[in-house]
Coordinates of C-alpha atoms in Angstrom, one line a residue:
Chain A
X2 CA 0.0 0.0 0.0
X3 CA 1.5 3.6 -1.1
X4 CA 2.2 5.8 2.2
X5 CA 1.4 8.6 0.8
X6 CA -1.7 10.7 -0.5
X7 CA -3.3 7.7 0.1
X8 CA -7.2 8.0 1.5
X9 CA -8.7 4.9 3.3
X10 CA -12.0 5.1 2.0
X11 CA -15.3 4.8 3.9
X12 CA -18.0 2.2 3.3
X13 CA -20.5 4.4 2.5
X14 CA -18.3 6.3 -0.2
X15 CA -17.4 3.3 -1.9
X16 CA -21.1 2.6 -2.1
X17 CA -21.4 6.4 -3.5
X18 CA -18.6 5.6 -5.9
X19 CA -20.0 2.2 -6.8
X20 CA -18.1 -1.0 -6.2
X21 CA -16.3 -0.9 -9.6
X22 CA -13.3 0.9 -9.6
X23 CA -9.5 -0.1 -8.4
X24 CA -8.6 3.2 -8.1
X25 CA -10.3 6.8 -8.1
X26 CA -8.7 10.1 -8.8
X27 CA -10.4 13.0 -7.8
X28 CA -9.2 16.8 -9.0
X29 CA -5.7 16.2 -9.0
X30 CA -3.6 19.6 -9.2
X31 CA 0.5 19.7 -9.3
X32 CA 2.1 23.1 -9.6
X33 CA 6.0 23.8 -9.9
X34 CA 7.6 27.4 -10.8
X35 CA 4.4 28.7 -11.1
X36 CA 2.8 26.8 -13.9
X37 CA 0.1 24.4 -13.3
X38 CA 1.4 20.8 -14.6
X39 CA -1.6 18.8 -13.9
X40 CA -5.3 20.4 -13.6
X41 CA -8.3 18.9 -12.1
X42 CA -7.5 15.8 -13.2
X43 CA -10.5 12.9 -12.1
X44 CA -10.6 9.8 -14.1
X45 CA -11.4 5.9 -12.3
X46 CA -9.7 2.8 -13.3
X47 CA -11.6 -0.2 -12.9
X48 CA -11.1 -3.5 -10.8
X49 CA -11.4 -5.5 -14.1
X50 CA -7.9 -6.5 -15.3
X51 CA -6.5 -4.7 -18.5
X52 CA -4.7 -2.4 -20.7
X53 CA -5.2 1.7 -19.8
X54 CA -3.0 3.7 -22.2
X55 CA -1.8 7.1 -21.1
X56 CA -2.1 8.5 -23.9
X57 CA -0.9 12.3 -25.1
X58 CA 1.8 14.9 -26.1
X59 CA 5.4 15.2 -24.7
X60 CA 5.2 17.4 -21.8
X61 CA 1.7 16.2 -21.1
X62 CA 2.4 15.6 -17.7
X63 CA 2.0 11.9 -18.6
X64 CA 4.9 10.6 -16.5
X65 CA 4.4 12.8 -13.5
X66 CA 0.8 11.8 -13.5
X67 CA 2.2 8.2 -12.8
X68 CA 4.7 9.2 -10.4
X69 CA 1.9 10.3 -8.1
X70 CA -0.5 7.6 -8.7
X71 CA 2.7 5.8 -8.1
X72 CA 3.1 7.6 -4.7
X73 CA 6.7 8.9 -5.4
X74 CA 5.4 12.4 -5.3
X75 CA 2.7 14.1 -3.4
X76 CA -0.4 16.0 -5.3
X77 CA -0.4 19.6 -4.9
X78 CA -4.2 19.3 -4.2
X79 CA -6.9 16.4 -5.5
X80 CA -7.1 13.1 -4.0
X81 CA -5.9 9.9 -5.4
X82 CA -8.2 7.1 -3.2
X83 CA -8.0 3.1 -3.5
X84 CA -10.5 0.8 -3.4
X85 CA -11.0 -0.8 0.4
X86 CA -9.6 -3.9 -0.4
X87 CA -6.9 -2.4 -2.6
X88 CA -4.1 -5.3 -1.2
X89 CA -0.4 -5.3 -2.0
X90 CA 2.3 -3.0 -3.9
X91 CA 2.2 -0.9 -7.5
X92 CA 4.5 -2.6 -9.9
X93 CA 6.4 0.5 -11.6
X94 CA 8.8 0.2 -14.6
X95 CA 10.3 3.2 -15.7
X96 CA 11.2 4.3 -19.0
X97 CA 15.1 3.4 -18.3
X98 CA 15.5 0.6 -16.3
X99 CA 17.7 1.0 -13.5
X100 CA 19.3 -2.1 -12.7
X101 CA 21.8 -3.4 -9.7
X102 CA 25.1 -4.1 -10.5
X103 CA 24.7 -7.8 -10.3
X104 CA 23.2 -10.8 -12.5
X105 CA 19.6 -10.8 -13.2
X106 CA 19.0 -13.4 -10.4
X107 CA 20.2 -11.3 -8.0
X108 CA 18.0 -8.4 -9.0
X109 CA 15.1 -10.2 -8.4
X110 CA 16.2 -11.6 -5.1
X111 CA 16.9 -8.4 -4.3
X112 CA 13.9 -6.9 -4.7
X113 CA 12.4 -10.1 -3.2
X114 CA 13.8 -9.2 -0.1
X115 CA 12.8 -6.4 0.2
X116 CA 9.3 -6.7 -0.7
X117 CA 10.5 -9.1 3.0
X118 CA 9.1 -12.5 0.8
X119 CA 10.0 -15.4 3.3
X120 CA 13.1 -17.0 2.2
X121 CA 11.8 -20.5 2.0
X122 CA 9.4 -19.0 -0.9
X123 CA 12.0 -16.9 -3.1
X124 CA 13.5 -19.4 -4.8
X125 CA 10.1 -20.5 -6.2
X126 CA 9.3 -17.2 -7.3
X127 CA 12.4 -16.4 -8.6
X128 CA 11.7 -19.2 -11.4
X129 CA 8.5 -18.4 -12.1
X130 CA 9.4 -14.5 -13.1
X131 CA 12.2 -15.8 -14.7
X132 CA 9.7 -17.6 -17.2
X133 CA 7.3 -15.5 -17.0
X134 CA 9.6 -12.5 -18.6
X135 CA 11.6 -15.3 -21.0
X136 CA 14.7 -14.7 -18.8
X137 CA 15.5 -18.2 -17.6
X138 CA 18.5 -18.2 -20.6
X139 CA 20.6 -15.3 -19.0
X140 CA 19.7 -15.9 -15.4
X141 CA 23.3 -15.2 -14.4
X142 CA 24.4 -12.8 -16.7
X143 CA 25.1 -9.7 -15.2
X144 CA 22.2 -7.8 -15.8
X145 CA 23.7 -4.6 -17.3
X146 CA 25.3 -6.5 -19.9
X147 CA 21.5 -7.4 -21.5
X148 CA 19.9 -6.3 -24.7
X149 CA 17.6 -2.8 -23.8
X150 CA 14.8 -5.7 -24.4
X151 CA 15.8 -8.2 -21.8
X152 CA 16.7 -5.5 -19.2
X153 CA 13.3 -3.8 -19.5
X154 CA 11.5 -6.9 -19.2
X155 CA 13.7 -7.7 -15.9
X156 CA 12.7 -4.5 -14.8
X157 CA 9.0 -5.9 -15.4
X158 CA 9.4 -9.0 -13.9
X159 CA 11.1 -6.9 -10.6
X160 CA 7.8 -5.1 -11.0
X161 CA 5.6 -7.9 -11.0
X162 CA 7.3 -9.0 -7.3
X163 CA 4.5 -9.1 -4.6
X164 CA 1.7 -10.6 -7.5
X165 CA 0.5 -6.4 -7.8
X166 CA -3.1 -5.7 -8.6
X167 CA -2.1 -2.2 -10.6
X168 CA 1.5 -2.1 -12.5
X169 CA 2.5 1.7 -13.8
X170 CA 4.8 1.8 -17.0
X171 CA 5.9 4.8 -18.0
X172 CA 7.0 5.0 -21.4
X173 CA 8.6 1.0 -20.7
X174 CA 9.6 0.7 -25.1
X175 CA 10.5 4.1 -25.9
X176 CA 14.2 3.2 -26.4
X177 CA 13.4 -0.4 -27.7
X178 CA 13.9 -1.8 -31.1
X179 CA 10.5 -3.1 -32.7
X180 CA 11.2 -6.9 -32.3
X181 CA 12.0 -5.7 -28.4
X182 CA 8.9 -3.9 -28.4
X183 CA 7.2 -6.4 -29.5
X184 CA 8.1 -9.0 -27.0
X185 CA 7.4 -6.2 -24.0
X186 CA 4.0 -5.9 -25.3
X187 CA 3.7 -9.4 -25.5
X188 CA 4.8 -9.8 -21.8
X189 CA 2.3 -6.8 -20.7
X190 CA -0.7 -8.7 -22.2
X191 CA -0.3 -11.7 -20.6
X192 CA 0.4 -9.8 -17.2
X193 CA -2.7 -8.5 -18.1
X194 CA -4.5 -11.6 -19.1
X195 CA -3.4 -12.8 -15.6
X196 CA -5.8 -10.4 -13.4
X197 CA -3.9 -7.2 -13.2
X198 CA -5.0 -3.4 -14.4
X199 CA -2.2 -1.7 -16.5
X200 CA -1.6 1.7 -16.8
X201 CA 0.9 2.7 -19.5
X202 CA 2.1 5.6 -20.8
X203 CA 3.1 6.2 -24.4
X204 CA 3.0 9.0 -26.8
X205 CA 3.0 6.2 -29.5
X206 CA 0.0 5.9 -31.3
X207 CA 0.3 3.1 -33.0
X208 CA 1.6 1.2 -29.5
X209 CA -1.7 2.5 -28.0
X210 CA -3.8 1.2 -31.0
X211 CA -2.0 -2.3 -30.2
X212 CA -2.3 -2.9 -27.1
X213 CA -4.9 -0.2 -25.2
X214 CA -8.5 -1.8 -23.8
X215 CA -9.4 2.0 -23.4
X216 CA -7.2 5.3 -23.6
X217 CA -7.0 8.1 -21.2
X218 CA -5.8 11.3 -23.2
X219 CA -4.2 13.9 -21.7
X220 CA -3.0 17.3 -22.7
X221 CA -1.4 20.6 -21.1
X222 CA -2.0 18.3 -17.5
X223 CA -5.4 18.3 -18.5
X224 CA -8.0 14.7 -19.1
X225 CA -9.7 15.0 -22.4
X226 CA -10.9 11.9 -22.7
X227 CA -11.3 8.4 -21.1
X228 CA -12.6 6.3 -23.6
X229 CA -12.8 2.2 -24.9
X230 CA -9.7 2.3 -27.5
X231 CA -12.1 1.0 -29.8
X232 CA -14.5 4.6 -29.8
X233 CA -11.1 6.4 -29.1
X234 CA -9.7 5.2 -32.6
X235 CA -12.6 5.5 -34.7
X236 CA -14.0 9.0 -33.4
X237 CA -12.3 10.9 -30.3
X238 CA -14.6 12.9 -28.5
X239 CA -11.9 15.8 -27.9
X240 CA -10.9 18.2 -30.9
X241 CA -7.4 18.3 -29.1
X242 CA -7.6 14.1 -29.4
X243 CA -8.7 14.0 -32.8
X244 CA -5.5 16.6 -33.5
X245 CA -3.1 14.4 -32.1
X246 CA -4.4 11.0 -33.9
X247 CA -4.1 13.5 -37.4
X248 CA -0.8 14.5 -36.2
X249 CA -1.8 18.2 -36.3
X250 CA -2.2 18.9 -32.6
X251 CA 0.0 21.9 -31.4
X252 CA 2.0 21.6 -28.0
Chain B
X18 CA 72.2 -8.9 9.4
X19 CA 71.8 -5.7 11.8
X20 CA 70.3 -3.4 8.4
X21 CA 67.9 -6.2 7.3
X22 CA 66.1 -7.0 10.6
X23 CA 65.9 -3.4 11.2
X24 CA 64.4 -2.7 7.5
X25 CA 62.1 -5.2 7.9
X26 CA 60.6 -3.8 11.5
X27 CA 60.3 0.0 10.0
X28 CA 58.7 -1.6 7.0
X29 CA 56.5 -3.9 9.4
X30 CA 55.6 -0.6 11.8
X31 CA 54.7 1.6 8.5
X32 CA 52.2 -1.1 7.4
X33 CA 51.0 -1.8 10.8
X34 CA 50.2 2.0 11.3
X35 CA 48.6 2.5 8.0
X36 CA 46.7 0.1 7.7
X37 CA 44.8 0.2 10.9
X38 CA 44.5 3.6 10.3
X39 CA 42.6 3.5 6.9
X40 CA 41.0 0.1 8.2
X41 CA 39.2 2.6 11.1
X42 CA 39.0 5.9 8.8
X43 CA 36.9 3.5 6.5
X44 CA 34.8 1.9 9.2
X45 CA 34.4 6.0 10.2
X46 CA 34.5 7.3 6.7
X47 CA 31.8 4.9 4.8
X48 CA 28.5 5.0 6.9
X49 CA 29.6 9.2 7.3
X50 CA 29.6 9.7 3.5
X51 CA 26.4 7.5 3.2
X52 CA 25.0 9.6 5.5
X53 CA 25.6 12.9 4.4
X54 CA 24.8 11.7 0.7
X55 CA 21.2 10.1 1.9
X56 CA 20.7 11.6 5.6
X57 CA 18.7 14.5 5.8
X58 CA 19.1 16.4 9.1
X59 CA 19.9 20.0 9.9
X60 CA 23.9 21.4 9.7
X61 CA 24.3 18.7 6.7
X62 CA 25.8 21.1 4.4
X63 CA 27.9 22.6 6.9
X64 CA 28.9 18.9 7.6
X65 CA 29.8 18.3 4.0
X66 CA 32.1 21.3 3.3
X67 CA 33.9 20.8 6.8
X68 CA 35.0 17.2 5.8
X69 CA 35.5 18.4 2.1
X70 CA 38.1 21.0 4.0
X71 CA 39.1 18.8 6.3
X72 CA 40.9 16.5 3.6
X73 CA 43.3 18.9 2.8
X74 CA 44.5 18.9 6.4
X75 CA 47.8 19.7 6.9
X76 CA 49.3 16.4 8.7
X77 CA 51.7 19.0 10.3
X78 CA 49.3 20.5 12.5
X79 CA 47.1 17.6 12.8
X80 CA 50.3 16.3 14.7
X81 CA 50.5 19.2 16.9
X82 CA 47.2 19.2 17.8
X83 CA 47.3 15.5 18.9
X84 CA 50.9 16.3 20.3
X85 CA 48.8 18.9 22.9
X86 CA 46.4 17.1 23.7
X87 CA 48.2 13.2 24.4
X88 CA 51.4 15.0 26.4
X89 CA 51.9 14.6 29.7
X90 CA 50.2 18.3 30.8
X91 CA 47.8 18.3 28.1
X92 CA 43.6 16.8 29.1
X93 CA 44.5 13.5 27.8
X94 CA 48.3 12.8 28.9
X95 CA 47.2 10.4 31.2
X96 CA 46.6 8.1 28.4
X97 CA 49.9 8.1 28.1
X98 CA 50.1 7.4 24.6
X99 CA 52.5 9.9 23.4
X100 CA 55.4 8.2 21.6
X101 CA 53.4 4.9 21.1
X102 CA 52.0 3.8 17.6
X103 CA 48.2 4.1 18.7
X104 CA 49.0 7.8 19.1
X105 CA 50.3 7.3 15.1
X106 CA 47.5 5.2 14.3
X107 CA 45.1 8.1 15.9
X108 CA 46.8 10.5 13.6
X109 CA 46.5 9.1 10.8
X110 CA 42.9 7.7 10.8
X111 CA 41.9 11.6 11.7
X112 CA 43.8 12.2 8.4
X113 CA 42.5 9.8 6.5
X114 CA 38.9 10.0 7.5
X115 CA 37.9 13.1 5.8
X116 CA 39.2 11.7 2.4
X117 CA 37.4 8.4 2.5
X118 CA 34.1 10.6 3.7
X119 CA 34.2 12.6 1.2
X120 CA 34.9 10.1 -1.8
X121 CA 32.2 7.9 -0.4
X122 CA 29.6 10.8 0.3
X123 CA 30.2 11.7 -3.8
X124 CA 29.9 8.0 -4.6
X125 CA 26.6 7.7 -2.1
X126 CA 25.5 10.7 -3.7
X127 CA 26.0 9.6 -7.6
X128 CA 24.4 6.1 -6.4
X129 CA 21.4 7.8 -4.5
X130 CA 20.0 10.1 -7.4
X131 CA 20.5 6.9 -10.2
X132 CA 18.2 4.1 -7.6
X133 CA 16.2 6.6 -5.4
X134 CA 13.0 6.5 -7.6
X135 CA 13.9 2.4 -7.8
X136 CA 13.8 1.9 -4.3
X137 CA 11.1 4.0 -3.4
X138 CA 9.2 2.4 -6.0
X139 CA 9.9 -0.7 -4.7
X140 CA 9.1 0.3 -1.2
X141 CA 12.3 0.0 0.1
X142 CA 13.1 0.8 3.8
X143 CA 16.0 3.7 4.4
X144 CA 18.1 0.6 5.9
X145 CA 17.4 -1.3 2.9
X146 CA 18.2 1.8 0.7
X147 CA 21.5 2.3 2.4
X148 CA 22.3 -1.5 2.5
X149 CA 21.9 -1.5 -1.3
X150 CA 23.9 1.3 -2.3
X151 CA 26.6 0.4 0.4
X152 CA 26.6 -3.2 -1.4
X153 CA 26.4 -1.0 -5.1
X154 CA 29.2 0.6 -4.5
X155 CA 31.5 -2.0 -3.2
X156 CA 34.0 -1.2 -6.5
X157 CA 33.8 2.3 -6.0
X158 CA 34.5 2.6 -2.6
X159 CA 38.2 0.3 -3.3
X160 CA 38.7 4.1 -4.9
X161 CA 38.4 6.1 -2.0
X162 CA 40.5 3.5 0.5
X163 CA 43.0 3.6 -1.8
X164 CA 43.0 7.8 -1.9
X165 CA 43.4 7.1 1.6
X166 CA 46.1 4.6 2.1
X167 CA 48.4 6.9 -0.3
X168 CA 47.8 10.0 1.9
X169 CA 48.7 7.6 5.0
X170 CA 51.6 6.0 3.9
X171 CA 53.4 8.6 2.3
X172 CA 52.6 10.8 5.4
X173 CA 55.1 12.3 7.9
X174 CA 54.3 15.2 9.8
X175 CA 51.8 13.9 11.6
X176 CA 53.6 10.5 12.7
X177 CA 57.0 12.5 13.2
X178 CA 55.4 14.4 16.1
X179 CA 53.5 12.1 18.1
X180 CA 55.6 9.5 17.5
X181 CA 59.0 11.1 18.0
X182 CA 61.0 8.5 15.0
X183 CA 62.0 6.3 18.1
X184 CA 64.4 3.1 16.7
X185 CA 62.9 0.3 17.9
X186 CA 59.6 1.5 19.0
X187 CA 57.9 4.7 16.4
X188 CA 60.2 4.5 13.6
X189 CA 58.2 4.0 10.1
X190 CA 59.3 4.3 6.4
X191 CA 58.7 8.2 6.2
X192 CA 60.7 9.4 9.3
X193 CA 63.5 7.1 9.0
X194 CA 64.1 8.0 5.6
X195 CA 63.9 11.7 6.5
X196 CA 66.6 10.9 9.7
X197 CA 68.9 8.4 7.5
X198 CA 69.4 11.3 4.7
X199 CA 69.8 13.9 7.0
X200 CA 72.7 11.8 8.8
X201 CA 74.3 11.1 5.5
X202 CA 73.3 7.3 5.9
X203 CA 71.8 6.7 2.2
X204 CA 72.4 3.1 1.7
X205 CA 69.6 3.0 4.0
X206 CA 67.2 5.7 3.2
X207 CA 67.5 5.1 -0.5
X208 CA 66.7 1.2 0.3
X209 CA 64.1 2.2 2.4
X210 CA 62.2 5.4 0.0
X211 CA 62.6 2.4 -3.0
X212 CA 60.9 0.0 -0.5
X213 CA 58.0 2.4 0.3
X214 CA 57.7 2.9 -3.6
X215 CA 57.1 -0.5 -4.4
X216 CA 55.2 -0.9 -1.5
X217 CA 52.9 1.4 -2.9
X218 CA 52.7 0.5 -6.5
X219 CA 52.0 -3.2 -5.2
X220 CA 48.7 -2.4 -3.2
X221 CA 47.6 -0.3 -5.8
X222 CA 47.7 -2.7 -8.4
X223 CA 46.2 -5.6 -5.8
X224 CA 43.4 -2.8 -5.7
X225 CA 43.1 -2.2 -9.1
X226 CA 43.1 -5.9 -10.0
X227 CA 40.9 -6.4 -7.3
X228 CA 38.8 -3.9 -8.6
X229 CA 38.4 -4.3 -12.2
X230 CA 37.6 -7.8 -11.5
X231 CA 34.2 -6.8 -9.3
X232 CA 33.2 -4.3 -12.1
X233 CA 33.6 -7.5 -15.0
X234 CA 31.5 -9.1 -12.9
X235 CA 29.2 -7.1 -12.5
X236 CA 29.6 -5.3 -15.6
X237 CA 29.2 -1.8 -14.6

């Protein structure tokens, strides 16, 4: 659970909200040197596992959006609230992976320990991410010596430590070749397909066309739109949406 | 064999002295650079550009300070410890302290900003933030105790004073050197300044070695 601008919520509000949604945010406003970086942002996620693609411009606000959903940061005002039986950690992967200085199997021990996993368990666990992110091959290798493509999807598999309801990716391909890209997406659709909610961030259109169950667009730090991908593809509801899909939208 | 045993117990004094020294100013050093580079408490600043100042110390006075306070009238003279090698020891690890602090706390500090998002992500504990960076930067650190074994082997004001070059009993590499030449008696201080040389070139290639070999495995 995150420490920080985290609400416990009521009963009764989550019978307000309705039962449906893993996580709520509610008017979220972040302000540095002045200018306002994130506005009034609200949008829910729901409890049902799958692909939400944070979609929109560079400078969007995109990534630090995460980063408080995340909890590394604290909103400047706005609540981010979790459902009541929101249970164990948020997965993060960040756009470059930062990765000990030792072999891939010690990275994930590492962060086995100190998500505190019982020792008698890690070893299990250990082999299971390692086939889960098609590591087993370079399990000692040292893992700053892998491909961009096997380091990000260690960096996934460090994420996925703790079996977490809601993983954040920010950006996790944006230095990858396409076969590499390819094989992350693949990796983040069967995470997917195993009960968690993704949120990723891209400002790659056709990435969000392959792999989004609905897209949140966001621009200047404000929502425009939350929408199935399937509506968002065919007709955005936003003008500044419909610019970016024609490639005409103005930063 | 008189000039042979007696080389070999300067040579065995020097190492002696040094390396306790820079075995204590990096048990000292270490956790006070990781704490200045991840610590946040107030005077922090102040902290880090004393110890940066402090490593310029002039091993001179760092010897007449200790000389003041160890001899017989001064507040700790009933230690009796002038003239002994603790009292070089002491010297030396207050000489070499600020160097392996400050190294470390610009290592910490290089570490900290690359894996702070990481570990907070991951819900990492400050002990198990500083445990991972102290383990991190194992290759690095070989760096800074080296800095520091140079400045304490090659160091002789400080010893000089508070241990008064006493045959048998304080003498080390730098001060007999500096007596031997000044008596004329080079056979001996030439043997002994070659002697510290390759001394010196030896650890630091043990280090380097031992060092390169960490970073290969770990590919840094």
């Amino acid at each position: 659970m995150p420490e920080s601008n985290v609400l416990p919520l009521k009963p009764k509000d989550s019978q307000k909200a309705g039962a449906g949604f893993l996580i709520s945010v509610d008017a979220l406003g972040y302000r540095r040197g002045g200018r306002s970086l994130l506005d009034a942002v609200s949008f829910e996620l729901g409890r049902d596992p799958g692909i939400t693609v944070l979609l929109g411009p560079n400078g969007a606000g995109k990534s630090l959006l995460l980063r408080l959903i995340g909890g590394l940061i604290r909103p400047d005002s706005g609540t981010i609230r979790f459902s009541p039986d929101f249970r164990g950690p948020i997965g993060m992967v960040f756009q470059k992976p930062v990765l000990l200085r030792r072999s891939v199997r010690a990275n994930l021990l590492h962060a086995l320990a100190i998500a505190r996993i019982p020792r008698r368990e890690r070893t299990g666990i250990l082999a299971r991410l390692l086939v889960e992110a098609d590591l087993t091959h370079c399990a000692e290798s040292p893992a700053r010596a892998l491909s961009g493509g096997e380091q990000q999807r260690l960096a996934m598999a460090r994420a996925l430590v703790g079996d977490p309801v809601l993983l954040l990716l920010d950006e996790p391909t944006a230095s990858l070749d396409p076969a590499a890209t390819a094989a992350f997406e693949a990796l983040v659709r069967k995470v997917a397909g195993e009960g968690a909610r993704i949120l990723l961030v891209t400002h790659d259109l056709h990435q969000a066309r392959r792999i989004a169950d609905d897209v949140l667009f966001l621009h200047k730090g404000r929502i425009c739109e939350h929408t199935p991908a399937a509506t968002f593809f065919r007709a955005p509801a936003s003008g500044e949406a419909d610019a970016y899909c024609k490639g005409t939208l103005l930063t | 064999m008189l000039f042979y045993s007696q080389l070999l117990e300067i040579v065995a004094l020097s190492l002696e002295v040094s390396l306790v020294a820079v075995m204590l100013a990096a048990l000292i050093g270490i956790p006070l650079g990781a704490l200045l580079a991840i610590g946040r408490f107030p005077g922090r600043t102040a902290l880090i550009v004393l110890v940066n100042a402090l490593m310029g110390l002039p091993p001179v006075v760092v010897g007449l300070g200790l000389y003041l306070l160890l001899s017989r009238s001064g507040p700790l003279g009933i230690l009796q410890l002038l003239y002994t090698p603790t009292a070089m020891i002491i010297a030396q690890t207050i000489l070499v302290t600020p160097i392996i602090a400050s190294f470390s706390h610009q290592i910490f500090a290089d570490l900290h900003r690359e894996y702070d998002e990481m570990l907070r992500a991951m819900r990492a504990s400050r002990w198990q933030t500083i445990l991972t960076l102290i383990r991190e930067a194992r290759h690095a650190l070989i760096t800074a105790i080296l800095a520091g074994l140079g400045r304490a082997l090659s160091e002789i004001g400080a010893v000089m004073i508070v241990g008064g070059n006493i045959n048998h009993a304080t003498r080390v590499m730098t001060t007999a050197i500096a007596l031997e030449t000044s008596k004329g008696n080079l056979r001996l201080a030439v043997s002994l300044g070659l002697i510290l040389l390759a001394l010196s070139f030896a650890i630091n290639l043990a280090l380097h070695f031992l060092r390169s070999r960490l970073e290969r495995a770990a590919h840094a």
